[in-house]
CSV table of C-alpha atoms in Angstrom, one decimal:
chain,number,residue,atom,x,y,z
A,1,GLU,CA,-87.3,-71.4,9.0
A,2,ALA,CA,-85.8,-69.5,6.0
A,3,GLY,CA,-82.6,-71.0,4.6
A,4,VAL,CA,-79.6,-69.1,3.3
A,5,VAL,CA,-80.7,-66.5,0.8
A,6,GLN,CA,-78.5,-65.5,-2.1
A,7,SER,CA,-79.1,-62.9,-4.9
A,8,PRO,CA,-79.0,-62.7,-7.7
A,9,ARG,CA,-79.4,-66.3,-8.8
A,10,TYR,CA,-77.9,-65.6,-12.2
A,11,LYS,CA,-75.7,-62.8,-13.5
A,12,ILE,CA,-74.2,-62.2,-16.9
A,13,ILE,CA,-71.6,-59.5,-17.4
A,14,GLU,CA,-68.8,-58.6,-19.8
A,15,LYS,CA,-65.2,-59.0,-18.8
A,16,LYS,CA,-63.7,-56.1,-16.9
A,17,GLN,CA,-67.0,-55.2,-15.4
A,18,PRO,CA,-67.6,-55.3,-11.6
A,19,VAL,CA,-70.1,-57.7,-10.0
A,20,ALA,CA,-71.4,-58.2,-6.5
A,21,PHE,CA,-73.2,-61.1,-4.8
A,22,TRP,CA,-75.3,-60.9,-1.7
A,23,CYS,CA,-75.9,-63.5,1.0
A,24,ASN,CA,-78.2,-63.5,4.0
A,25,PRO,CA,-77.4,-66.4,6.3
A,26,ILE,CA,-79.8,-68.3,8.5
A,27,SER,CA,-80.8,-66.2,11.5
A,28,GLY,CA,-78.5,-66.7,14.4
A,29,HIS,CA,-75.7,-68.3,12.4
A,30,ASN,CA,-72.4,-66.6,13.3
A,31,THR,CA,-70.2,-68.4,10.8
A,32,LEU,CA,-70.5,-67.5,7.1
A,33,TYR,CA,-68.7,-69.0,4.2
A,34,TRP,CA,-68.2,-68.1,0.5
A,35,TYR,CA,-67.4,-70.9,-1.9
A,36,LEU,CA,-66.5,-71.0,-5.6
A,37,GLN,CA,-67.7,-74.0,-7.6
A,38,ASN,CA,-66.4,-74.6,-11.1
A,39,LEU,CA,-68.3,-76.8,-13.5
A,40,GLY,CA,-67.8,-80.5,-12.6
A,41,GLN,CA,-65.9,-79.7,-9.4
A,42,GLY,CA,-66.8,-79.5,-5.8
A,43,PRO,CA,-67.0,-76.2,-3.9
A,44,GLU,CA,-63.8,-74.5,-2.9
A,45,LEU,CA,-63.7,-72.1,0.0
A,46,LEU,CA,-62.9,-68.5,-0.7
A,47,ILE,CA,-63.4,-66.9,2.7
A,48,ARG,CA,-64.9,-67.7,6.1
A,49,TYR,CA,-66.3,-65.2,8.6
A,50,GLU,CA,-66.8,-65.5,12.3
A,51,ASN,CA,-69.3,-62.7,13.0
A,52,GLU,CA,-67.9,-59.7,11.2
A,53,GLU,CA,-64.3,-60.9,11.2
A,54,ALA,CA,-62.7,-62.7,8.2
A,55,VAL,CA,-60.8,-65.5,9.9
A,56,ASP,CA,-59.7,-67.4,6.8
A,57,ASP,CA,-59.3,-65.6,3.5
A,58,SER,CA,-56.2,-67.4,2.4
A,59,GLN,CA,-57.9,-68.7,-0.8
A,60,LEU,CA,-59.5,-65.3,-1.8
A,61,PRO,CA,-57.7,-63.7,-4.8
A,62,LYS,CA,-57.3,-60.4,-3.2
A,63,ASP,CA,-56.2,-58.5,-6.3
A,64,ARG,CA,-59.8,-58.6,-7.7
A,65,PHE,CA,-62.0,-60.2,-5.0
A,66,SER,CA,-63.2,-58.5,-1.9
A,67,ALA,CA,-65.8,-59.4,0.7
A,68,GLU,CA,-67.4,-57.8,3.7
A,69,ARG,CA,-69.8,-58.7,6.4
A,70,LEU,CA,-70.8,-55.6,8.1
A,71,LYS,CA,-72.7,-56.0,11.4
A,72,GLY,CA,-71.9,-59.7,11.3
A,73,VAL,CA,-75.1,-60.7,9.5
A,74,ASP,CA,-75.4,-60.5,5.7
A,75,SER,CA,-72.4,-60.4,3.4
A,76,THR,CA,-71.3,-59.2,0.0
A,77,LEU,CA,-68.7,-60.7,-2.3
A,78,LYS,CA,-67.4,-58.5,-5.0
A,79,ILE,CA,-65.2,-59.0,-8.1
A,80,GLN,CA,-63.6,-56.1,-9.8
A,81,PRO,CA,-62.8,-56.4,-12.6
A,82,ALA,CA,-64.3,-59.7,-13.6
A,83,GLU,CA,-62.3,-62.0,-15.9
A,84,LEU,CA,-63.5,-64.8,-18.2
A,85,GLY,CA,-62.2,-67.4,-15.8
A,86,ASP,CA,-64.4,-66.1,-13.0
A,87,SER,CA,-67.4,-67.8,-14.6
A,88,ALA,CA,-68.6,-70.2,-12.0
A,89,VAL,CA,-71.2,-70.7,-9.3
A,90,TYR,CA,-70.7,-68.7,-6.1
A,91,LEU,CA,-72.1,-70.4,-3.0
A,92,CYS,CA,-72.8,-68.9,0.4
A,93,ALA,CA,-73.1,-71.1,3.5
A,94,SER,CA,-73.6,-70.6,7.2
A,95,SER,CA,-73.3,-72.6,10.4
A,96,SER,CA,-74.4,-72.0,13.9
A,97,ASN,CA,-71.0,-72.7,15.4
A,98,PRO,CA,-67.4,-72.1,14.4
A,99,PRO,CA,-65.6,-75.4,13.5
A,100,ILE,CA,-64.9,-77.1,16.8
A,101,ALA,CA,-63.5,-80.5,17.8
A,102,GLY,CA,-66.1,-83.2,18.0
A,103,GLY,CA,-69.0,-80.9,17.1
A,104,ASN,CA,-71.4,-81.2,14.2
A,105,ASN,CA,-70.1,-78.6,11.8
A,106,GLU,CA,-73.0,-78.9,9.5
A,107,GLN,CA,-73.0,-76.1,7.0
A,108,PHE,CA,-76.2,-74.8,5.4
A,109,PHE,CA,-75.8,-73.7,1.8
A,110,GLY,CA,-77.7,-71.3,-0.3
A,111,PRO,CA,-78.7,-72.0,-4.0
A,112,GLY,CA,-75.7,-70.1,-5.3
A,113,THR,CA,-75.3,-67.3,-7.9
A,114,ARG,CA,-74.3,-68.5,-11.4
A,115,LEU,CA,-71.9,-66.0,-12.9
A,116,THR,CA,-71.2,-65.9,-16.6
A,117,VAL,CA,-68.5,-63.6,-17.8
A,118,LEU,CA,-68.5,-62.9,-21.6
B,1,ASP,CA,-57.1,-83.3,5.9
B,2,ALA,CA,-56.9,-86.8,4.4
B,3,LYS,CA,-57.8,-87.2,0.8
B,4,THR,CA,-60.9,-89.2,-0.1
B,5,THR,CA,-61.4,-91.2,-3.2
B,6,GLN,CA,-64.9,-91.9,-4.7
B,7,PRO,CA,-66.0,-93.5,-7.9
B,8,PRO,CA,-67.0,-90.7,-10.4
B,9,SER,CA,-70.5,-92.2,-11.1
B,10,MET,CA,-73.0,-94.9,-10.1
B,11,ASP,CA,-76.4,-96.0,-11.1
B,12,CYS,CA,-79.1,-97.4,-8.8
B,13,ALA,CA,-82.6,-98.7,-9.6
B,14,GLU,CA,-85.4,-96.8,-7.9
B,15,GLY,CA,-86.5,-98.5,-4.7
B,16,ARG,CA,-83.3,-100.3,-4.2
B,17,ALA,CA,-80.5,-99.5,-1.8
B,18,ALA,CA,-77.8,-97.2,-3.0
B,19,ASN,CA,-74.4,-98.0,-1.6
B,20,LEU,CA,-71.8,-95.2,-2.2
B,21,PRO,CA,-68.2,-96.1,-1.3
B,22,CYS,CA,-65.5,-93.8,-0.1
B,23,ASN,CA,-61.9,-94.6,0.4
B,24,HIS,CA,-60.0,-92.5,3.0
B,25,SER,CA,-57.0,-94.7,3.7
B,26,THR,CA,-54.9,-91.9,5.1
B,27,ILE,CA,-57.5,-90.7,7.6
B,28,SER,CA,-56.1,-89.7,11.0
B,29,GLY,CA,-57.6,-90.6,14.3
B,30,ASN,CA,-59.3,-87.2,14.8
B,31,GLU,CA,-60.8,-86.9,11.4
B,32,TYR,CA,-64.5,-87.3,10.9
B,33,VAL,CA,-66.2,-88.6,7.7
B,34,TYR,CA,-68.8,-86.2,6.5
B,35,TRP,CA,-71.2,-86.8,3.6
B,36,TYR,CA,-73.0,-84.0,1.6
B,37,ARG,CA,-75.0,-84.2,-1.5
B,38,GLN,CA,-75.7,-81.6,-4.2
B,39,ILE,CA,-78.8,-81.8,-6.3
B,40,HIS,CA,-78.7,-80.1,-9.7
B,41,SER,CA,-78.8,-76.3,-9.4
B,42,GLN,CA,-78.9,-76.4,-5.6
B,43,GLY,CA,-76.3,-75.9,-2.9
B,44,PRO,CA,-74.8,-78.9,-1.1
B,45,GLN,CA,-76.9,-80.5,1.6
B,46,TYR,CA,-75.5,-82.2,4.7
B,47,ILE,CA,-76.4,-85.9,5.1
B,48,ILE,CA,-74.6,-87.5,7.9
B,49,HIS,CA,-71.2,-87.7,9.6
B,50,GLY,CA,-69.3,-90.2,11.8
B,51,LEU,CA,-66.0,-90.9,13.5
B,52,LYS,CA,-65.7,-94.6,14.3
B,53,ASN,CA,-69.2,-96.0,14.9
B,54,ASN,CA,-71.8,-96.6,12.3
B,55,GLU,CA,-74.4,-93.8,12.2
B,56,THR,CA,-78.0,-93.7,11.0
B,57,ASN,CA,-80.5,-90.8,10.6
B,58,GLU,CA,-83.6,-90.2,8.6
B,59,MET,CA,-81.8,-89.7,5.4
B,60,ALA,CA,-79.1,-92.4,5.3
B,61,SER,CA,-76.8,-94.8,7.1
B,62,LEU,CA,-73.0,-94.5,7.3
B,63,ILE,CA,-70.9,-97.6,7.7
B,64,ILE,CA,-67.3,-97.0,8.6
B,65,THR,CA,-64.9,-99.9,8.5
B,66,GLU,CA,-63.1,-100.9,11.7
B,67,ASP,CA,-59.7,-99.6,10.4
B,68,ARG,CA,-61.5,-96.4,9.3
B,69,LYS,CA,-59.9,-96.6,5.9
B,70,SER,CA,-63.1,-96.6,4.0
B,71,SER,CA,-66.8,-96.0,4.5
B,72,THR,CA,-70.1,-96.5,2.7
B,73,LEU,CA,-73.1,-94.3,2.6
B,74,ILE,CA,-76.3,-96.2,2.3
B,75,LEU,CA,-79.6,-94.8,1.0
B,76,PRO,CA,-82.0,-97.6,1.9
B,77,HIS,CA,-84.7,-97.0,-0.7
B,78,ALA,CA,-83.4,-94.7,-3.4
B,79,THR,CA,-85.9,-92.5,-5.1
B,80,LEU,CA,-85.6,-90.3,-8.3
B,81,ARG,CA,-85.1,-87.3,-6.0
B,82,ASP,CA,-81.9,-88.9,-4.7
B,83,THR,CA,-80.2,-88.3,-8.0
B,84,ALA,CA,-77.3,-86.0,-7.1
B,85,VAL,CA,-73.6,-85.7,-6.6
B,86,TYR,CA,-72.5,-87.2,-3.3
B,87,TYR,CA,-69.4,-85.8,-1.6
B,88,CYS,CA,-67.4,-87.8,1.0
B,89,ILE,CA,-65.2,-85.5,3.1
B,90,SER,CA,-62.7,-86.2,5.8
B,91,TYR,CA,-62.9,-83.4,8.3
B,92,GLN,CA,-60.2,-82.8,10.9
B,93,THR,CA,-61.5,-81.9,14.3
B,94,GLY,CA,-60.7,-78.3,15.0
B,95,ALA,CA,-60.0,-77.6,11.3
B,96,ASN,CA,-61.7,-74.7,9.7
B,97,ASN,CA,-63.0,-75.9,6.4
B,98,LEU,CA,-64.6,-78.7,4.4
B,99,PHE,CA,-62.6,-79.8,1.4
B,100,PHE,CA,-64.9,-81.1,-1.3
B,101,GLY,CA,-63.6,-83.4,-4.0
B,102,THR,CA,-65.4,-84.2,-7.2
B,103,GLY,CA,-67.8,-86.6,-5.6
B,104,THR,CA,-69.9,-89.5,-7.0
B,105,ARG,CA,-72.7,-88.7,-9.4
B,106,LEU,CA,-75.5,-91.0,-8.4
B,107,THR,CA,-78.3,-91.5,-11.0
B,108,VAL,CA,-81.4,-93.3,-9.8
B,109,ILE,CA,-83.1,-95.0,-12.7
B,110,PRO,CA,-86.9,-95.6,-12.8
């Protein structure tokens, strides 16, 4: 079974340029997450989707970040314009169920996209 | 979600058991303890989770103290491939998200 697929794996851009990251979750997984991971830190949630609906985007900097999950399958995260501080790894994860009490809320992560803003 | 505290780094000899501690003294009754690990240049990987009872699977064992204020993840026979950052997360039932801290960097030494 294929895991979570992300592309590109690496991206180098100059500040003020736009950038987009793509994620294809595990087939059948309705819940999709985008995380940001700074060097030496754990991942931090940016946005969570249930199917095509963004149900938690409270940590997404909406002035420059946007995301979409058309048709409730793959997803795109965009930054426009990018700033130096956006250099980080952007992780996508998926799970088969929304977070429920008592359930195994195991999330499956992709390898991430490492963004460098110059 | 309760805050968890982990040592920043640990070493373990190859073939020996790796015991990774986690303190979650403010954990509430409906919060699970989840463990993930992240190998260099990869995304985090789920290991195990538990509420009150000790748990074991093919990867590891999770020992939770009776008062639930701390837990230990045990890798019974550490290999070089177990070198990674290990995250202990307290997860509130019905909550939406996992909150990763900075984890413990485990280095398995040949």
